Coordinates of C-alpha atoms (C1' of nucleotides) in Angstrom, one line a residue:
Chain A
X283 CA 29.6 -11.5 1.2
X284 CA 30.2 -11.5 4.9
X285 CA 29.5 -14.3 7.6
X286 CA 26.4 -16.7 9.1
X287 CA 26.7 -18.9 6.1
X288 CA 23.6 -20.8 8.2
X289 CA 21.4 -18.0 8.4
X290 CA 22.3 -16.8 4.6
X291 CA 21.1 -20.6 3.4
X292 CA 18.7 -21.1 5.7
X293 CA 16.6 -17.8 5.3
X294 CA 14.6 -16.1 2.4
X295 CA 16.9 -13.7 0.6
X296 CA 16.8 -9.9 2.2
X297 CA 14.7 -8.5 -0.4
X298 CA 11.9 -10.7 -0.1
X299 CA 11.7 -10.2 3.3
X300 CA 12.0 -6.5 3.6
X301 CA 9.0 -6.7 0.9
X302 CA 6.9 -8.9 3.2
X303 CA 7.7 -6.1 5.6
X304 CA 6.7 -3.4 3.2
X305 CA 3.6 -4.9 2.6
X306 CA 2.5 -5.0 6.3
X307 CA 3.2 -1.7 6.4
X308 CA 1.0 -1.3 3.6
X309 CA -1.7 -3.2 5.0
X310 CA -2.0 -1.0 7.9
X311 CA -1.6 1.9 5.7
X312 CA -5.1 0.8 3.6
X313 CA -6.9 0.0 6.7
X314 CA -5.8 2.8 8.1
X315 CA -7.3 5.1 5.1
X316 CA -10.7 2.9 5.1
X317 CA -10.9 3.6 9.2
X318 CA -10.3 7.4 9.1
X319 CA -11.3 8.7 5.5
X320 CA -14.7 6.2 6.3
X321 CA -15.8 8.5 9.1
X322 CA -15.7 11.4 6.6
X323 CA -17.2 10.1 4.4
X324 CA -14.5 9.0 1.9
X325 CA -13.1 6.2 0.4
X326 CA -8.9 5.9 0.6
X327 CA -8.8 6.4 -3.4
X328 CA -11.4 9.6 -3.2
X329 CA -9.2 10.7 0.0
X330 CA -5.7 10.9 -2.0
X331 CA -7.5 12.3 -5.1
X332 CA -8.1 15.0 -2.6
X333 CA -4.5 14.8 -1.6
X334 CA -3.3 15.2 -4.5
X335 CA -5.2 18.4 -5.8
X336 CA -4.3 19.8 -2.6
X337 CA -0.9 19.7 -3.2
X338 CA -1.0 20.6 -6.9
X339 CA -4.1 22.4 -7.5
X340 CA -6.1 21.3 -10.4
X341 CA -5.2 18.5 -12.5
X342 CA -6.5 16.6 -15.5
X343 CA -8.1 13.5 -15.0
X344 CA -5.5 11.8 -17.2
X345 CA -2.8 13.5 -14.7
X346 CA -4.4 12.4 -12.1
X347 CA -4.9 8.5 -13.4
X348 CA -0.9 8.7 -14.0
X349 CA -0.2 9.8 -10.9
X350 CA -2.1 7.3 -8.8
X351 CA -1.5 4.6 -11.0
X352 CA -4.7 3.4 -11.9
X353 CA -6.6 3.1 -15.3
X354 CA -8.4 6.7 -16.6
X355 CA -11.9 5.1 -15.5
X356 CA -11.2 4.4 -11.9
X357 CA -10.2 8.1 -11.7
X358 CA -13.1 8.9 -13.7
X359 CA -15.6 7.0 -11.1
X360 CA -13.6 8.3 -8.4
X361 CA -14.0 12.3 -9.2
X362 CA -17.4 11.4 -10.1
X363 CA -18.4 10.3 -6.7
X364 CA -16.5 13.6 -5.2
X365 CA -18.1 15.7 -7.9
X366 CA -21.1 14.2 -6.4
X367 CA -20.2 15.0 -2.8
X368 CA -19.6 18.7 -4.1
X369 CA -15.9 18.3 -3.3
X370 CA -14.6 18.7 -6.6
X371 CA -15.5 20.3 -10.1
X372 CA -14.9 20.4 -13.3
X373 CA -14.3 22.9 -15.6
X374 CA -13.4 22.7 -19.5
X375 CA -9.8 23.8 -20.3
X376 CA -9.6 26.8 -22.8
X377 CA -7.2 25.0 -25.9
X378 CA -8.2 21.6 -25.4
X379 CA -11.7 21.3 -25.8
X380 CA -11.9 17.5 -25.2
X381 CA -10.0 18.0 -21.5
X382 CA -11.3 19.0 -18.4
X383 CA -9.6 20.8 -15.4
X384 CA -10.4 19.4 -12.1
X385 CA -10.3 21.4 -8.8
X386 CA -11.3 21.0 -4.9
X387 CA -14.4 23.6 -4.4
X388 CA -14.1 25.2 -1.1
X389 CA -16.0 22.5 0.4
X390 CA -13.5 20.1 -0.9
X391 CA -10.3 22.6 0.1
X392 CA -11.6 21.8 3.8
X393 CA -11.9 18.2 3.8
X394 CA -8.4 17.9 2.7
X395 CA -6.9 20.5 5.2
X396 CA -8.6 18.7 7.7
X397 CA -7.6 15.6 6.5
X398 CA -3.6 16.7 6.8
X399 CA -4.5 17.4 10.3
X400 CA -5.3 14.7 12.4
X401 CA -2.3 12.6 13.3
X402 CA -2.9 9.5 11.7
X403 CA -1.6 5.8 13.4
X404 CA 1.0 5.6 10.7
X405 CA 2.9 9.5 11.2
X406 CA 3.0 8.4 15.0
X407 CA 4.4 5.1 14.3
X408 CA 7.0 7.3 12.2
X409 CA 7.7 10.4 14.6
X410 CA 8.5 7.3 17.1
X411 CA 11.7 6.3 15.0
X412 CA 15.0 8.0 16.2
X413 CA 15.0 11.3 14.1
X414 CA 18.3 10.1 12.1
X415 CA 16.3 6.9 11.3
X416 CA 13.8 8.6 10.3
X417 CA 16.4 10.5 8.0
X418 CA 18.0 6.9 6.6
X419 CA 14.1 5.8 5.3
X420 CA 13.8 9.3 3.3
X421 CA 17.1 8.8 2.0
X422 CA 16.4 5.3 1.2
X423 CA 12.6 5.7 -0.1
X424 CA 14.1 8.4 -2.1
X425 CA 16.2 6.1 -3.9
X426 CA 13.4 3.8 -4.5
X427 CA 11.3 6.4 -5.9
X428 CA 14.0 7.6 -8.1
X429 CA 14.1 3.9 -9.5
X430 CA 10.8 3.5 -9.8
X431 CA 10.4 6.5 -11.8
X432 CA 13.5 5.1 -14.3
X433 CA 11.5 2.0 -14.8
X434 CA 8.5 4.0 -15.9
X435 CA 6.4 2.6 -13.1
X436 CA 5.5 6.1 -11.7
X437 CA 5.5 9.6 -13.2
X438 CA 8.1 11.8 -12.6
X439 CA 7.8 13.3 -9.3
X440 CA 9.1 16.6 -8.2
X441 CA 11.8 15.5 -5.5
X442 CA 15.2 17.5 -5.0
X443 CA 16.7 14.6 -6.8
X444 CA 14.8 15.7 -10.2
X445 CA 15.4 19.6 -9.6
X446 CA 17.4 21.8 -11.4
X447 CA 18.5 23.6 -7.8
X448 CA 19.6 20.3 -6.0
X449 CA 23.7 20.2 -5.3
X450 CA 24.0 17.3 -3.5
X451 CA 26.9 17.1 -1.1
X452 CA 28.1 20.7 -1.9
X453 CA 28.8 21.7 1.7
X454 CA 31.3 20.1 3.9
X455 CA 29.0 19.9 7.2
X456 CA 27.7 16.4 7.7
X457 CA 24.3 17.7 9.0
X458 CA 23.3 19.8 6.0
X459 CA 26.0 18.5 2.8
X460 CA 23.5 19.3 0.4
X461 CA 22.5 22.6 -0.9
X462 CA 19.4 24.0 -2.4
X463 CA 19.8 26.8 -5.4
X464 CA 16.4 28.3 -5.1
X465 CA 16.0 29.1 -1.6
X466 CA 20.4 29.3 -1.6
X467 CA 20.7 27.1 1.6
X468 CA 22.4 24.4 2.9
X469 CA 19.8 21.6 4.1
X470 CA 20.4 18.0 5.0
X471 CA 19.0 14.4 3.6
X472 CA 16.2 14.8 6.8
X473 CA 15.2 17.7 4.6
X474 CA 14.5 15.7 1.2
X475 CA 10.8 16.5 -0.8
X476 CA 9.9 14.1 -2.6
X477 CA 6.9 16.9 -3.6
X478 CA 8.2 20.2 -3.4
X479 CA 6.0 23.1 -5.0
X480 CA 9.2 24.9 -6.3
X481 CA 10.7 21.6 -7.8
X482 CA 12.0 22.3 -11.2
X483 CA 13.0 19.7 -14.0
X484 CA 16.5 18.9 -14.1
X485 CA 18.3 18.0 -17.8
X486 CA 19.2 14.6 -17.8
X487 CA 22.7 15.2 -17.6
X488 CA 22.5 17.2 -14.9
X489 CA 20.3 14.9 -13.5
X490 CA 22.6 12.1 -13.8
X491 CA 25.5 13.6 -12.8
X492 CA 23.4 14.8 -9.8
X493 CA 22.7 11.1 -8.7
X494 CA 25.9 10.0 -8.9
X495 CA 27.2 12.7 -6.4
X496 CA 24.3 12.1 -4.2
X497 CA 24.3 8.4 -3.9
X498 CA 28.6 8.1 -3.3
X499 CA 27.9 10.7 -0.2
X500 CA 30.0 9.2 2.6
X501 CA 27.1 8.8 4.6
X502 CA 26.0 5.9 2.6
X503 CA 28.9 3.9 3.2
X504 CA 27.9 2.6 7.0
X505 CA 28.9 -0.7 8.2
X506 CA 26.3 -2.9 7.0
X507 CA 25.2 -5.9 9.8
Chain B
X53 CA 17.9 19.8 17.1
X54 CA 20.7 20.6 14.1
X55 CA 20.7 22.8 11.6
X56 CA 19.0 24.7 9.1
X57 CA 16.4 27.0 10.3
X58 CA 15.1 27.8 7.0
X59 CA 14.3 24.4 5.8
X60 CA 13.2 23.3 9.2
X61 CA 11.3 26.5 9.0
X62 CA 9.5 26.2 5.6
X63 CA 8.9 22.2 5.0
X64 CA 6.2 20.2 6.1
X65 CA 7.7 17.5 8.9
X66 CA 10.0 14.9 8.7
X67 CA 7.6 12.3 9.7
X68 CA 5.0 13.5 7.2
X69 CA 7.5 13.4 4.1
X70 CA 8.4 10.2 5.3
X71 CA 5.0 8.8 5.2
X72 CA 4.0 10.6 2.0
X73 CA 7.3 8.3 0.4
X74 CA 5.5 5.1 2.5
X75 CA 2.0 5.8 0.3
X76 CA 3.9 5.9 -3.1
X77 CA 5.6 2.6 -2.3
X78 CA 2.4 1.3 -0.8
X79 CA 0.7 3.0 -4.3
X80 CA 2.9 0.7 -6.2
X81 CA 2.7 -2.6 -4.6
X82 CA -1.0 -1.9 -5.2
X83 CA -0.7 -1.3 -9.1
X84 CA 1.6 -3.9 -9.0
X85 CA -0.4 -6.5 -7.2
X86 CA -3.4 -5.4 -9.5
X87 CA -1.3 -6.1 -12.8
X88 CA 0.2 -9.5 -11.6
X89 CA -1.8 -11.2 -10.4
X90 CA -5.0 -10.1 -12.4
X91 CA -3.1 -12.0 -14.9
X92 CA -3.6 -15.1 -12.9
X93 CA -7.2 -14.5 -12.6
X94 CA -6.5 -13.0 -8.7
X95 CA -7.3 -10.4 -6.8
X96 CA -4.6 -9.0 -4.7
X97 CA -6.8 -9.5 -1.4
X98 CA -7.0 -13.3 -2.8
X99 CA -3.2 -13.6 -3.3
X100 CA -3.1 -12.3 -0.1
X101 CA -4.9 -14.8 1.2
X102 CA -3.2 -17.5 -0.8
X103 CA 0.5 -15.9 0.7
X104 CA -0.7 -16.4 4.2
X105 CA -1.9 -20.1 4.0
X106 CA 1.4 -21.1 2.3
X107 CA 3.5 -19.4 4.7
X108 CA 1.2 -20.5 7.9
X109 CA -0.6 -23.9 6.8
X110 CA -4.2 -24.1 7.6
X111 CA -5.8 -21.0 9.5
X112 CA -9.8 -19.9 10.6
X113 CA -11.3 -17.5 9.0
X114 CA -11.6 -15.1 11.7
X115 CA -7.3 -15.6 11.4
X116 CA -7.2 -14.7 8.4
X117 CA -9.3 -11.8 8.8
X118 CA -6.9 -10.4 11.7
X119 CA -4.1 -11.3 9.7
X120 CA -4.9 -9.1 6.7
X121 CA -6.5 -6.6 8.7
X122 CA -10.2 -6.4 7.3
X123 CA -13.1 -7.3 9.0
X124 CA -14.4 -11.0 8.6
X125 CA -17.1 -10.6 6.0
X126 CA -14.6 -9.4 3.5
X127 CA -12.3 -12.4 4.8
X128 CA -15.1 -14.7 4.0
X129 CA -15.5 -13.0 0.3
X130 CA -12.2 -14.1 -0.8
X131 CA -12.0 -17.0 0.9
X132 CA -15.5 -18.3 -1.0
X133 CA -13.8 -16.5 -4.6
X134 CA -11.3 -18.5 -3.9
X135 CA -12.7 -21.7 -2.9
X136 CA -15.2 -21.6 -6.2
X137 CA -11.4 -20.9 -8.0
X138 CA -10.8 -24.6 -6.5
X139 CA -7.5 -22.9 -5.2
X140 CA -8.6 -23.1 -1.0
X141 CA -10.4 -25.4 0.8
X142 CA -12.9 -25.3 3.4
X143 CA -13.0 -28.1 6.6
X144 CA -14.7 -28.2 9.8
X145 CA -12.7 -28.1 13.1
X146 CA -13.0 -30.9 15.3
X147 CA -13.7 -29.7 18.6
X148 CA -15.5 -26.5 17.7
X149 CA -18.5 -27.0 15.0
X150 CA -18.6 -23.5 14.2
X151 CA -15.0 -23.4 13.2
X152 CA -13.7 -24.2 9.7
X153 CA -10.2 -24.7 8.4
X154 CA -9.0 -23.1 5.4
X155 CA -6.0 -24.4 3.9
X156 CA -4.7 -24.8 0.0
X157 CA -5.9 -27.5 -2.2
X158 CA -2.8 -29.0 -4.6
X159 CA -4.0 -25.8 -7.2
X160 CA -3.3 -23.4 -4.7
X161 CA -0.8 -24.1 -3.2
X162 CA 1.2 -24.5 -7.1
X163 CA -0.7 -20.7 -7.3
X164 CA 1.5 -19.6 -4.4
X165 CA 4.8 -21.2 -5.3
X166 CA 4.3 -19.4 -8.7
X167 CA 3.8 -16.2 -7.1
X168 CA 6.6 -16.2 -5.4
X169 CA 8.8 -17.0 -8.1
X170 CA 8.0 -14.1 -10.2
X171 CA 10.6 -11.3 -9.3
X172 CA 8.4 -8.8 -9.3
X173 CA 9.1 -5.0 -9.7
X174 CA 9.1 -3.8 -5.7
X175 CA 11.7 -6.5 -5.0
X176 CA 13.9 -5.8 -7.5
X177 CA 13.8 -2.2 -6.7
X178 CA 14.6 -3.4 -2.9
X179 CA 17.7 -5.6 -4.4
X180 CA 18.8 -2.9 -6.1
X181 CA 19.5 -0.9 -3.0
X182 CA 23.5 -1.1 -1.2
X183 CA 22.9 -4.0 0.8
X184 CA 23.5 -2.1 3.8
X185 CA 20.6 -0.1 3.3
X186 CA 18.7 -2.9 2.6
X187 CA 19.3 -4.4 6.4
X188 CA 18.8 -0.8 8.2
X189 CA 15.5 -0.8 6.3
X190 CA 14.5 -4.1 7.5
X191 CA 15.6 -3.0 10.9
X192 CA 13.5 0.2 10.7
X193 CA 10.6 -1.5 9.4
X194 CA 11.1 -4.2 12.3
X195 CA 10.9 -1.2 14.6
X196 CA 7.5 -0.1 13.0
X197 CA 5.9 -3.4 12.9
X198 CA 6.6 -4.1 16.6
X199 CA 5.1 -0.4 17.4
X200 CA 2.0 -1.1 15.6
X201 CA 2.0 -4.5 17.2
X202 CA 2.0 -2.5 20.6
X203 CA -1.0 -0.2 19.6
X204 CA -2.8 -3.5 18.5
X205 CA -3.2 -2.9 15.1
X206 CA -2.1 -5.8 13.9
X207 CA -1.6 -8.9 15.6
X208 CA 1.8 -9.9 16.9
X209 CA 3.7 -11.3 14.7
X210 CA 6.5 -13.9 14.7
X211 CA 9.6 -11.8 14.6
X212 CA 12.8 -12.4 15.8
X213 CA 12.3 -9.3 18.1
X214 CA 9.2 -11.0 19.9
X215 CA 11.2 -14.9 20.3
X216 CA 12.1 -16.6 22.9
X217 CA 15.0 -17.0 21.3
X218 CA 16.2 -14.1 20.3
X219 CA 19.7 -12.8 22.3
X220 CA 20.4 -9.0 20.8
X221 CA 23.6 -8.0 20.8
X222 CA 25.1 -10.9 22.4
X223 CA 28.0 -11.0 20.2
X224 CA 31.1 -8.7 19.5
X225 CA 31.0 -9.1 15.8
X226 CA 29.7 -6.1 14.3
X227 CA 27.8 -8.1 11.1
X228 CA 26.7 -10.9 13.1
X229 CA 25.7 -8.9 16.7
X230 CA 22.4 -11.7 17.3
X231 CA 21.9 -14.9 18.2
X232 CA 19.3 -17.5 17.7
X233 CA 19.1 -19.9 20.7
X234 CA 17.4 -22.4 18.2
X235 CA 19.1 -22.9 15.7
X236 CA 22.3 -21.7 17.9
X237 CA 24.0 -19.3 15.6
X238 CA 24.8 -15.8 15.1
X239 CA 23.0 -13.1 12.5
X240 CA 22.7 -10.1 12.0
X241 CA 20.7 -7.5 11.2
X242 CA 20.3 -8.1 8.0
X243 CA 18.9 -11.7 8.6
X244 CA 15.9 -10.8 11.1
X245 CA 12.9 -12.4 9.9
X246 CA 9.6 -10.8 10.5
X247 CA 7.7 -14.3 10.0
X248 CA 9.5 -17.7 11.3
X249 CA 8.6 -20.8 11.2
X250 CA 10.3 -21.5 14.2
X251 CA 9.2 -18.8 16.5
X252 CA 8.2 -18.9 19.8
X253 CA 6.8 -16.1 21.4
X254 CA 8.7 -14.7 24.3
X255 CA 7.2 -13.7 27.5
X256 CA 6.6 -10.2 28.4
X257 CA 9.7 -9.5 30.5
X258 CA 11.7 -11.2 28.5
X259 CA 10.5 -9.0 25.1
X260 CA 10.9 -5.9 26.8
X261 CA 14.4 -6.7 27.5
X262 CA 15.2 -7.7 24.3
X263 CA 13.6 -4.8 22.5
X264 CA 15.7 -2.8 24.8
X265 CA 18.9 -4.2 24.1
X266 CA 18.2 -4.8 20.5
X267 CA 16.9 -0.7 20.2
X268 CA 20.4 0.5 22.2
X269 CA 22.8 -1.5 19.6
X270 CA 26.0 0.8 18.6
X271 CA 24.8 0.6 14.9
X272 CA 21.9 2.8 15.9
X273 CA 23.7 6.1 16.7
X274 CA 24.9 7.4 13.4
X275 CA 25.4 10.9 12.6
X276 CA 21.9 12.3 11.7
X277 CA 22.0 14.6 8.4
Chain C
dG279 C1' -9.8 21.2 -46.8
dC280 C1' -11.0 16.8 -45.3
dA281 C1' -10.8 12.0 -44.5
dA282 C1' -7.9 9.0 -41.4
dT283 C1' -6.1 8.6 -37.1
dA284 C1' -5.0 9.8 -32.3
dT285 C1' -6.3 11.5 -27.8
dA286 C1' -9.4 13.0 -23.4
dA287 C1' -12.7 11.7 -21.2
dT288 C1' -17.1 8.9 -20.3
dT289 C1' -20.0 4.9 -20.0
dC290 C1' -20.9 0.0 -19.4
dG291 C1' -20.7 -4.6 -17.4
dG292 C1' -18.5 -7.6 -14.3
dA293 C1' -15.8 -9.3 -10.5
dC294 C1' -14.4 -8.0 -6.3
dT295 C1' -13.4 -5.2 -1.9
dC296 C1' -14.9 -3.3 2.0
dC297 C1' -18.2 -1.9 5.2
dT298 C1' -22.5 -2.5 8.8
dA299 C1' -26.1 -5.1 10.2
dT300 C1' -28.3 -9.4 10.6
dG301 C1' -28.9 -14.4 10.8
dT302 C1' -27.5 -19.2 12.1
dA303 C1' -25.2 -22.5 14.2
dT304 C1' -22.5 -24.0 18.1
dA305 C1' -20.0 -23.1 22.8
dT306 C1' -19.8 -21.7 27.3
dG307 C1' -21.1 -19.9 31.9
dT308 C1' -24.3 -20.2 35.8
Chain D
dA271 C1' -31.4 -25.4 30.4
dC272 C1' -31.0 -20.7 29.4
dA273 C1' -28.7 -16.6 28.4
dT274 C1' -24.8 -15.0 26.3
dA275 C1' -20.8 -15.1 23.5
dT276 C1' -18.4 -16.7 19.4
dA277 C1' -17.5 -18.4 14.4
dC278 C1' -18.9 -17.9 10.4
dA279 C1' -22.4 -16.8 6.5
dT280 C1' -25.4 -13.8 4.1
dA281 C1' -27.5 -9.5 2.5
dG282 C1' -27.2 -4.9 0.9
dG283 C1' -24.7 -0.8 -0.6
dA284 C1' -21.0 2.3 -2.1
dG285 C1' -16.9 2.1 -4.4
dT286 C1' -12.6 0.1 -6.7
dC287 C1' -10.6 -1.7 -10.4
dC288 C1' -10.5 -3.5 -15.0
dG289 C1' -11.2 -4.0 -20.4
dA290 C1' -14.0 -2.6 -24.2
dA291 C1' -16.9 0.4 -26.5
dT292 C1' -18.5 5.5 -27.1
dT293 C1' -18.3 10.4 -27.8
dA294 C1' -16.2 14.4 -28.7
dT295 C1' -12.4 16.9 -29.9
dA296 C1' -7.4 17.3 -32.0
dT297 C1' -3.9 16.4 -35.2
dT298 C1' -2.0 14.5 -39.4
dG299 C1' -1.4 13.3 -44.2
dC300 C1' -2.7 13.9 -48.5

DNA sequence: GCAATATAATTCGGACTCCTATGTATATGT
DNA sequence: ACATATACATAGGAGTCCGAATTATATTGC
């Protein structure tokens, strides 16, 4: 659209390159997780298993396949080893007798408190972007997410995009346009979950029309460069 | 700063939500990586690999190694998975017998082009982003690279921010602020390359400058939210 | 009610990733 | 030349991933 038609032919098209850029970031995310979970002990894929029962207590080990995106026997191998390591344990679930409920033991409870701790390389790297930047990327992984979710590439996750109490740009104040129906406060996009405990599942409609309201927020339109 | 005392109050920090929505992207470009190019017979550490000698010609092994952050022996794995594929090559260095050259046989180098052909999900989920948002994120992810660069964890790498040719903000046109002393022409934002061909590195003094100029643009003081 | 089918999880084999520690050439400093 | 440093290879071990086959329940259709 606009300008440099020199640098538009010459270069690889924006979204390859912000992907090459994603991926470093990724890079140093992975060595990051063999570096620090190592010293405990864990492996990165044992470490978000962790993670994620942390966050939402226990989980199937088909749940937890879905929502790390690998195949049910890499979850299997990984909750194996943790069972192993006494981090983890499984119990059979009352209705279903072929499922099993997995949880952190207390053990396993510690390990991933301590885990959320320690200021890892990448949160620095983060916290060291100007706070509204920092803002722009959750919007903007947000939207991502959301896609990614529509193509069926990840489950569902609870954001405020997906929630039944999200009114996006009710409020007239720039800092906080948004408002949240279960707490009944006014909060701003620096204030996005994309996992929040209390998230409840929007209809699509409302979903949809949600979106839409969200995504034509005034803020969006900035003068692009 | 702003706003908002309750959610301020009750939701983990910006910096960790933001790098929480980093791991699911990172999660997917995983999966993804796994899915694609499994179906070429690759590993993703072995596209990887393959990636970096198309884009950088020839490289040492310990190069390689730096490049993908992980330590040598599991640089040398690939490289011989690859080299029994018939996809790499190994050669011995002239001047330095312990040294050997890696670079693509005619296979491989096909087995790059192909990759890069594919659309594959991430960048179509980056594409389908406002353009605008699709530069600030390059910019912000800019930003983070060069801050990891600074803590040494990865290897500098040839950005437009590091160049001796780079000129930040030398112009008065709002989508085309930069200019490229080597190719003598103005960009913008959304045109900064995190791996040129062309790059030259810049020396210290110079580099600080331009970080400092290019971190202090107008465009970066929007209102926060 | 009971075979036919579907689903939750496990197990198996195989290629690979990633590490640390060690070995083998070759280079370099004194 | 001799000690030390460097480039890479190799070995061994835990774990990640996968697809395919198993085992143990559910669910469905007659």
């Amino acid at each position: 659209m606009y300008m440099s038609e020199t640098f538009d032919a010459i270069s690889e098209p924006l979204p390859r390159r912000v992907q090459a850029g994603l991926s470093k970031i990724a890079m140093v995310m992975r060595h990051e997780a063999w570096a620090q979970d190592g010293t405990r002990g864990l492996t990165p894929t044992q470490a978000q298993v962790l993670a994620l029962l942390q966050a939402r207590g226990a989980m199937r080990l088909s749940a937890i396949a879905a929502e790390l995106a690998v195949k049910q026997p890499t979850a299997s191998d990984a909750v194996t080893a943790l069972t192993r390591k006494g981090l983890v344990e499984k119990q059979s679930v009352p209705d279903d007798g072929r499922a099993r409920s997995i949880r952190l033991t207390e053990a396993g409870a510690a390990a991933a408190a301590g885990r959320t701790e320690w200021p890892d390389l990448l949160r620095t790297v983060v916290a060291d972007l100007p706070e509204a930047e920092q803002a722009a990327l959750l919007k903007t992984l947000t939207r991502m997410i959301r896609n990614l979710q529509q193509q069926g590439a990840i489950p569902v996750q609870r954001m405020c995009v997906n929630c039944r109490y999200f009114r996006p740009n009710a409020h007239a104040e720039a800092h906080t346009p948004h408002h949240c129906a279960y707490v009944d406060a006014p909060f701003g996009d620096r204030h996005l979950r994309l996992d929040c405990p209390e998230h409840a599942e929007a209809d699509a409609a409302l979903a949809s029309a949600n979106w839409q309201r969200f995504t034509t927020s005034p803020h969006t339109q900035e003068p692009g460069s």
